[in-house]
Amino acid sequence: MNLSRRHFLKSSGMVLGSIPFISLANPFGISNTIKVGLVGCGGRGTGAIVQSLVADPNVVVTALADTFQDQIDQTLLILNKKDAKRVDVPKERQFVGFEGYRALIDSGVDVVLLCSPPNFRPDHLEYAVSAGKHVFCEKPVAVDIPGLKRVMESVRISKEKKLNLVSGFCFRYSEPNREIMRRVQAGAVGDIKSVTTFRYGGELTLKERKNTWTDFEYQLRNWYYFQRYASDLIVEQSIHSVDYMNWIMGNKLPKAVSATGGRQSRPWEAVGNTFDHFAVEYDYGEGVKGMHFSRQQNGTESRNSVEVNGTQGFVDVNIMKNYNIHGNKSFEYTGNINNMYQTQHDELMAAISSGGTVNDGDFMVNSTLLAIWGKIAAYTGRRISYEQIMDSKEELGPHSDGYNWSMSPDVTPIAQPGFKSFV
């Protein structure tokens, strides 16, 4: 679904609506030119900044930041091929290193895209919001509960400042998913009794080590395999499926979570310290359950699905394939399958241009909480209540300011349920 600059769909935990075009002379004090900066020039970050260019002809990319210069160079190459006339990133606005995010946010940008590994997200979001910037914030928003609590505070402040905060939970920007949700919210399947989500696939790409890389640099370039930077696959990747469950449940949190998981196909001595599969039960009380299954195992069958059982019907969704409701109010989606990644940026830029506000903060916090909760339940082998998870003190690594090139790599052992303590 391609959105005009005069309207955008506002996405939240429960409501989908439209807000009219107001004026380009908007209350944010932004001129027709929207200056955008990117923190984190990996694959997802590069895709996001290109989508920002596509979203609005008034967007100009003015700054890039990353831990590595070669990643900035690669992003610049792609941007210049896309639209060199709207790329203005001289060497003095290419910020390299762990502190680069501060310099980028202070460089005069109107919008910042936060796409670094998620362990850095609480610091980056906190600084961007304190500086009054509009934000696209990739998922997840934290890797542990102390970091998530800092994000909660940043979300609160962003609302006070009426800043736009669009999350990377792209399923919520898919038109087929939105149509399913409209109907579920209108009672198409009655009362929800269970939600089951699957995210099955192979292992992620592993970058081969170069002779010049230290152990620490090797980890940073393959960050999704390490707890310090990614938490685990349920938090870093399959959190999209967990977010879909949270969407169905109206952003309501469960009473307790039980889970299992492990490292089954990936050799124990292979790279990283994360699991390769999870199975999680979210107990919402009164017999209502959420179930999530995920794996990253080469040679296995892929699956990316959502099933919802209600008192009057059920939902059957296979992402990018079919979107169906069965029951008294049956429905089969036959419309356009939009580019949900692009729609995120279309709506962000439309909101900024019109003076409107879209803030995904509440659900991006809760969906990240659900993923971390499931991971910790699996790691410890314990049933964990809401009160317990919110009291977790475990921090997987230092704040951004504590990173330097002489620090040790992540040597956290692979969790063994029954031996791993709840912290």
Coordinates of C-alpha atoms in Angstrom, one line a residue:
M1 CA 0.0 0.0 0.0
N2 CA 1.7 3.2 -1.1
L3 CA 0.8 6.1 1.2
S4 CA 0.5 9.7 0.0
R5 CA 2.1 12.6 1.9
R6 CA -1.4 13.7 2.9
H7 CA -2.3 10.7 4.9
F8 CA -0.5 8.1 6.9
L9 CA -1.7 5.1 8.9
K10 CA -1.0 5.3 12.6
S11 CA 0.0 2.0 14.1
S12 CA -0.3 1.2 17.7
G13 CA -1.1 -1.8 19.9
M14 CA -4.8 -1.7 19.1
V15 CA -5.7 1.2 16.8
L16 CA -5.2 1.8 13.1
G17 CA -6.3 5.2 11.9
S18 CA -5.5 8.1 9.7
I19 CA -4.3 11.6 10.5
P20 CA -4.8 14.3 7.9
F21 CA -2.1 16.4 6.3
I22 CA -1.6 19.5 8.3
S23 CA 1.2 21.7 6.9
L24 CA 4.8 21.5 5.8
A25 CA 5.4 24.5 8.0
N26 CA 5.0 22.1 10.9
P27 CA 5.3 22.5 14.7
F28 CA 8.6 20.5 14.7
G29 CA 10.3 23.4 13.1
I30 CA 11.7 21.3 10.3
S31 CA 12.0 22.9 6.8
N32 CA 11.0 21.1 3.7
T33 CA 14.4 19.4 3.7
I34 CA 14.5 16.5 6.2
K35 CA 18.1 15.7 7.3
V36 CA 18.5 12.0 8.1
G37 CA 21.4 10.3 9.8
L38 CA 22.1 6.6 10.2
V39 CA 23.7 4.9 13.2
G40 CA 24.7 1.4 12.2
C41 CA 25.7 0.8 8.6
G42 CA 25.1 -2.9 8.4
G43 CA 22.7 -4.6 6.0
R44 CA 19.5 -3.6 7.9
G45 CA 20.8 -0.1 8.5
T46 CA 21.7 0.4 4.8
G47 CA 18.3 -0.9 3.8
A48 CA 16.6 1.6 6.2
I49 CA 18.5 4.6 5.0
V50 CA 17.7 3.8 1.3
Q51 CA 14.0 3.4 2.3
S52 CA 14.2 6.9 3.9
L53 CA 15.4 8.3 0.6
V54 CA 12.5 6.6 -1.2
A55 CA 9.9 7.7 1.4
D56 CA 10.1 11.5 0.8
P57 CA 11.8 13.5 -2.0
N58 CA 12.8 16.1 0.6
V59 CA 15.0 13.6 2.6
V60 CA 18.7 14.3 2.4
V61 CA 21.2 11.9 4.1
T62 CA 23.7 14.1 5.9
A63 CA 25.6 11.8 8.4
L64 CA 26.6 8.2 8.9
A65 CA 28.0 6.4 12.0
D66 CA 29.4 3.0 12.5
T67 CA 32.0 1.1 14.5
F68 CA 33.8 0.4 11.2
Q69 CA 34.8 2.7 8.4
D70 CA 34.4 0.0 5.7
Q71 CA 30.7 -0.4 6.6
I72 CA 30.2 3.4 6.2
D73 CA 32.0 3.2 2.9
Q74 CA 29.7 0.4 1.7
T75 CA 26.6 2.3 2.7
L76 CA 27.8 5.4 1.0
L77 CA 28.4 3.5 -2.2
I78 CA 24.9 2.1 -2.2
L79 CA 23.3 5.5 -1.3
N80 CA 25.2 7.3 -4.1
K81 CA 24.0 4.7 -6.6
K82 CA 20.4 5.2 -5.4
D83 CA 20.4 9.0 -5.5
A84 CA 23.7 10.9 -5.2
K85 CA 22.0 14.3 -5.4
R86 CA 20.4 13.7 -2.0
V87 CA 23.5 12.3 -0.3
D88 CA 25.6 14.9 1.5
V89 CA 28.0 13.0 3.8
P90 CA 31.5 14.5 3.7
K91 CA 34.3 12.9 5.7
E92 CA 33.6 15.2 8.6
R93 CA 30.1 13.7 9.0
Q94 CA 31.3 10.1 8.9
F95 CA 31.6 9.1 12.5
V96 CA 33.6 6.0 13.3
G97 CA 33.8 4.3 16.7
F98 CA 31.7 3.6 19.7
E99 CA 31.0 7.3 20.4
G100 CA 30.1 8.1 16.9
Y101 CA 26.4 8.0 17.6
R102 CA 26.7 11.1 19.8
A103 CA 28.5 13.1 17.1
L104 CA 25.9 12.1 14.5
I105 CA 23.0 13.1 16.7
D106 CA 24.7 16.4 17.4
S107 CA 25.4 17.0 13.7
G108 CA 22.2 18.8 12.9
V109 CA 20.1 15.8 11.7
D110 CA 16.3 15.9 12.1
V111 CA 15.8 12.2 12.1
V112 CA 18.1 9.4 13.3
L113 CA 17.9 5.7 12.3
L114 CA 19.1 3.5 15.1
C115 CA 20.3 0.2 13.5
S116 CA 23.4 -0.8 15.4
P117 CA 23.5 -4.1 17.3
P118 CA 20.7 -4.0 20.0
N119 CA 23.0 -3.9 23.0
F120 CA 23.7 -0.3 22.1
R121 CA 20.1 0.6 21.5
P122 CA 19.2 1.9 25.0
D123 CA 22.1 4.4 24.9
H124 CA 21.5 5.5 21.4
L125 CA 17.7 6.0 21.9
E126 CA 18.3 7.8 25.2
Y127 CA 20.6 10.3 23.6
A128 CA 18.5 10.8 20.5
V129 CA 15.4 11.5 22.5
S130 CA 17.2 13.8 24.9
A131 CA 18.3 15.8 21.8
G132 CA 14.8 16.0 20.5
K133 CA 15.2 13.9 17.4
H134 CA 12.6 11.8 15.5
V135 CA 13.7 8.2 15.5
F136 CA 13.4 5.0 13.6
C137 CA 14.4 2.4 16.1
E138 CA 15.2 -1.2 14.9
K139 CA 14.1 -4.2 16.9
P140 CA 14.9 -5.3 19.5
V141 CA 15.3 -2.3 21.7
A142 CA 17.4 -4.0 24.4
V143 CA 19.1 -7.2 25.3
D144 CA 18.4 -7.3 29.0
I145 CA 15.9 -6.0 31.5
P146 CA 18.0 -3.1 32.9
G147 CA 18.5 -1.8 29.4
L148 CA 14.8 -2.2 28.6
K149 CA 13.9 -0.1 31.7
R150 CA 16.1 2.7 30.3
V151 CA 14.2 2.4 27.0
M152 CA 10.9 2.7 28.9
E153 CA 12.0 6.0 30.2
S154 CA 13.1 7.2 26.8
V155 CA 9.7 6.3 25.4
R156 CA 8.0 8.3 28.2
I157 CA 10.1 11.3 27.3
S158 CA 9.5 10.9 23.6
K159 CA 5.8 11.1 24.2
E160 CA 6.2 14.3 26.3
K161 CA 8.2 15.9 23.5
K162 CA 5.7 14.6 20.9
L163 CA 8.5 13.0 18.9
N164 CA 7.9 10.4 16.2
L165 CA 9.2 7.0 17.2
V166 CA 8.8 4.3 14.6
S167 CA 9.9 0.8 15.5
G168 CA 11.5 -1.9 13.3
F169 CA 8.6 -4.3 14.1
C170 CA 7.7 -4.5 10.4
F171 CA 4.9 -7.0 10.6
R172 CA 2.7 -4.2 12.0
Y173 CA 3.3 -2.2 8.8
S174 CA 2.2 -5.0 6.5
E175 CA -1.2 -4.3 4.9
P176 CA -2.3 -7.9 4.9
N177 CA -1.4 -8.2 8.6
R178 CA -3.3 -4.9 9.3
E179 CA -6.4 -6.2 7.6
I180 CA -6.3 -9.4 9.6
M181 CA -5.9 -7.3 12.8
R182 CA -8.8 -5.0 11.9
R183 CA -11.0 -8.1 11.6
V184 CA -9.7 -9.8 14.7
Q185 CA -10.2 -6.6 16.7
A186 CA -13.8 -6.4 15.3
G187 CA -14.5 -9.8 16.7
A188 CA -14.1 -12.0 13.6
V189 CA -12.9 -15.0 15.7
G190 CA -14.6 -14.1 19.0
D191 CA -12.5 -14.2 22.2
I192 CA -8.9 -15.2 21.8
K193 CA -8.0 -18.5 23.4
S194 CA -4.5 -19.1 22.0
V195 CA -1.9 -17.7 19.6
T196 CA 0.9 -19.9 18.2
T197 CA 3.8 -18.4 16.2
F198 CA 6.6 -20.2 14.3
R199 CA 9.8 -18.8 13.0
Y200 CA 11.9 -21.6 11.5
G201 CA 14.9 -21.2 9.3
G202 CA 18.6 -21.8 8.8
E203 CA 21.6 -20.2 10.4
L204 CA 22.5 -16.6 9.7
T205 CA 25.5 -15.7 7.6
L206 CA 28.8 -15.9 9.3
K207 CA 31.6 -13.5 8.2
E208 CA 34.9 -15.3 7.8
R209 CA 37.6 -14.0 10.0
K210 CA 40.4 -11.9 8.6
N211 CA 43.9 -12.1 9.9
T212 CA 43.8 -8.5 11.1
W213 CA 40.8 -9.0 13.3
T214 CA 41.0 -9.4 17.0
D215 CA 38.6 -11.8 18.8
F216 CA 36.6 -8.8 19.9
E217 CA 36.3 -7.4 16.3
Y218 CA 35.4 -10.8 15.0
Q219 CA 32.5 -10.9 17.5
L220 CA 31.3 -7.5 16.6
R221 CA 31.2 -8.4 12.9
N222 CA 29.2 -11.5 13.8
W223 CA 27.3 -10.0 16.7
Y224 CA 24.1 -11.9 16.3
Y225 CA 25.8 -15.1 17.5
F226 CA 26.8 -13.6 20.9
Q227 CA 24.8 -12.9 24.0
R228 CA 26.5 -9.7 24.8
Y229 CA 25.4 -8.0 21.6
A230 CA 22.2 -9.9 20.5
S231 CA 20.9 -11.7 23.6
D232 CA 19.8 -14.7 21.5
L233 CA 17.9 -15.6 18.4
I234 CA 14.5 -15.2 20.0
V235 CA 15.4 -11.6 20.9
E236 CA 17.3 -10.7 17.8
Q237 CA 15.4 -12.4 15.0
S238 CA 12.2 -14.3 15.9
I239 CA 11.0 -11.5 18.0
H240 CA 9.0 -10.5 15.0
S241 CA 6.8 -13.5 15.6
V242 CA 6.6 -12.7 19.3
D243 CA 5.6 -9.2 18.4
Y244 CA 2.7 -10.5 16.2
M245 CA 1.5 -12.5 19.3
N246 CA 1.7 -9.3 21.4
W247 CA -0.3 -7.5 18.7
I248 CA -3.0 -10.1 18.7
M249 CA -3.1 -9.9 22.5
G250 CA -3.6 -6.2 22.5
N251 CA -0.2 -5.5 24.2
K252 CA -1.3 -7.3 27.3
L253 CA 1.4 -9.0 29.2
P254 CA 1.2 -12.6 30.4
K255 CA 1.3 -13.7 34.0
A256 CA 4.2 -16.1 33.6
V257 CA 6.4 -17.7 31.0
S258 CA 7.9 -21.2 30.7
A259 CA 10.3 -22.3 28.0
T260 CA 12.9 -24.7 26.8
G261 CA 15.7 -24.4 24.3
G262 CA 19.2 -25.4 23.5
R263 CA 22.0 -25.8 21.1
Q264 CA 21.2 -28.9 19.1
S265 CA 22.5 -28.7 15.5
R266 CA 25.2 -26.1 15.9
P267 CA 28.3 -27.7 17.4
W268 CA 28.9 -26.7 21.0
E269 CA 32.4 -25.5 20.2
A270 CA 31.3 -23.6 17.1
V271 CA 31.2 -19.8 16.9
G272 CA 29.0 -17.9 19.5
N273 CA 27.3 -18.7 22.7
T274 CA 23.6 -18.6 21.7
F275 CA 20.9 -21.3 21.3
D276 CA 19.7 -22.6 18.0
H277 CA 16.1 -23.3 19.1
F278 CA 13.4 -22.2 21.5
A279 CA 9.9 -23.3 22.5
V280 CA 8.0 -20.9 24.8
E281 CA 4.7 -20.9 26.6
Y282 CA 3.2 -17.5 27.5
D283 CA 0.5 -17.9 30.2
Y284 CA -2.1 -15.1 30.1
G285 CA -4.3 -16.7 32.7
E286 CA -7.9 -18.1 32.4
G287 CA -6.7 -20.7 30.0
V288 CA -5.4 -18.3 27.4
K289 CA -1.9 -19.2 26.0
G290 CA 0.6 -17.9 23.6
M291 CA 3.1 -20.3 22.1
H292 CA 6.2 -19.5 20.2
F293 CA 8.6 -21.8 18.4
S294 CA 11.9 -20.7 16.7
R295 CA 15.0 -22.3 15.3
Q296 CA 18.1 -21.5 13.3
Q297 CA 19.2 -24.9 12.0
N298 CA 20.5 -25.5 8.5
G299 CA 18.8 -28.2 6.5
T300 CA 15.5 -27.9 8.3
E301 CA 12.1 -26.8 6.9
S302 CA 11.4 -23.1 7.0
R303 CA 8.2 -21.7 8.5
N304 CA 7.0 -18.2 9.3
S305 CA 3.4 -18.5 10.5
V306 CA 0.8 -17.2 13.0
E307 CA -2.2 -19.2 14.1
V308 CA -5.0 -17.7 16.3
N309 CA -7.8 -19.7 17.9
G310 CA -10.9 -18.0 19.1
T311 CA -14.3 -18.9 20.3
Q312 CA -15.8 -18.3 16.9
G313 CA -13.1 -19.0 14.4
F314 CA -9.4 -19.1 13.8
V315 CA -6.7 -17.2 11.9
D316 CA -4.1 -18.9 9.6
V317 CA -1.3 -16.6 8.4
N318 CA 1.9 -17.6 6.5
I319 CA 3.9 -14.5 6.1
M320 CA 4.1 -13.4 2.5
K321 CA 1.9 -16.3 1.4
N322 CA -1.6 -16.5 2.8
Y323 CA -3.7 -14.4 5.3
N324 CA -7.0 -16.2 6.1
I325 CA -9.7 -16.2 8.7
H326 CA -11.9 -19.3 9.1
G327 CA -15.3 -19.4 10.8
N328 CA -18.6 -17.6 10.8
K329 CA -16.8 -14.5 9.4
S330 CA -14.3 -16.1 7.0
F331 CA -11.9 -14.0 5.1
E332 CA -9.1 -14.4 2.5
Y333 CA -6.8 -11.5 1.8
T334 CA -6.4 -11.0 -1.9
G335 CA -5.1 -7.4 -2.0
N336 CA -1.7 -5.9 -2.4
I337 CA 1.2 -7.2 -0.3
N338 CA 3.1 -4.0 0.3
N339 CA 6.7 -3.6 1.2
M340 CA 6.3 -3.3 4.9
Y341 CA 9.9 -2.1 5.4
Q342 CA 9.3 0.8 3.0
T343 CA 5.9 1.6 4.6
Q344 CA 7.6 2.1 8.0
H345 CA 9.6 5.0 6.5
D346 CA 6.8 6.3 4.4
E347 CA 4.7 6.8 7.5
L348 CA 7.5 8.2 9.6
M349 CA 8.3 10.8 7.0
A350 CA 4.7 11.6 6.3
A351 CA 4.1 12.2 10.0
I352 CA 7.1 14.5 10.3
S353 CA 6.1 16.5 7.2
S354 CA 2.5 16.8 8.4
G355 CA 3.2 17.7 12.0
G356 CA 1.6 14.4 13.1
T357 CA 3.0 12.0 15.6
V358 CA 3.3 8.2 15.5
N359 CA 4.9 6.5 18.5
D360 CA 5.4 2.8 18.6
G361 CA 7.1 2.9 22.0
D362 CA 4.7 1.0 24.2
F363 CA 4.5 -2.1 22.0
M364 CA 8.2 -2.1 21.0
V365 CA 9.0 -2.2 24.8
N366 CA 6.5 -5.0 25.6
S367 CA 7.5 -7.2 22.6
T368 CA 11.2 -6.9 23.6
L369 CA 10.2 -7.8 27.1
L370 CA 8.3 -10.9 26.0
A371 CA 11.4 -12.1 24.0
I372 CA 13.9 -11.5 26.8
W373 CA 11.4 -13.1 29.2
G374 CA 11.2 -16.2 27.0
K375 CA 14.9 -16.4 26.6
I376 CA 15.6 -16.2 30.3
A377 CA 12.9 -18.8 31.1
A378 CA 14.6 -21.2 28.6
Y379 CA 18.1 -20.5 29.9
T380 CA 17.2 -21.1 33.5
G381 CA 14.5 -23.8 33.0
R382 CA 12.2 -21.9 35.4
R383 CA 8.7 -20.6 35.2
I384 CA 9.1 -16.9 35.6
S385 CA 6.4 -14.5 36.7
Y386 CA 6.0 -10.9 35.5
E387 CA 7.2 -9.7 38.9
Q388 CA 10.3 -11.8 38.7
I389 CA 11.3 -10.9 35.2
M390 CA 10.9 -7.1 36.0
D391 CA 13.3 -7.6 38.9
S392 CA 16.0 -9.1 36.8
K393 CA 19.4 -7.4 37.4
E394 CA 21.4 -9.3 34.7
E395 CA 23.3 -7.0 32.4
L396 CA 24.9 -8.7 29.4
G397 CA 27.5 -6.0 28.8
P398 CA 28.6 -2.5 29.5
H399 CA 26.9 0.7 28.3
S400 CA 28.2 2.2 25.0
D401 CA 30.6 4.4 26.9
G402 CA 32.3 1.4 28.4
Y403 CA 33.3 -0.1 25.0
N404 CA 36.9 0.2 23.8
W405 CA 39.2 -1.8 21.5
S406 CA 41.2 -3.2 24.4
M407 CA 38.2 -4.9 26.1
S408 CA 37.9 -8.6 26.2
P409 CA 35.5 -10.5 23.9
D410 CA 32.3 -12.0 25.2
V411 CA 33.2 -15.3 26.9
T412 CA 29.8 -16.0 28.5
P413 CA 29.2 -19.7 28.5
I414 CA 26.4 -21.3 26.6
A415 CA 23.5 -21.5 29.0
Q416 CA 22.6 -25.0 30.5
P417 CA 19.0 -25.1 31.9
G418 CA 19.1 -26.3 35.5
F419 CA 22.6 -24.8 36.0
K420 CA 22.0 -21.3 34.8
S421 CA 20.8 -19.1 37.7
F422 CA 18.2 -16.4 37.4
V423 CA 19.8 -13.0 38.0

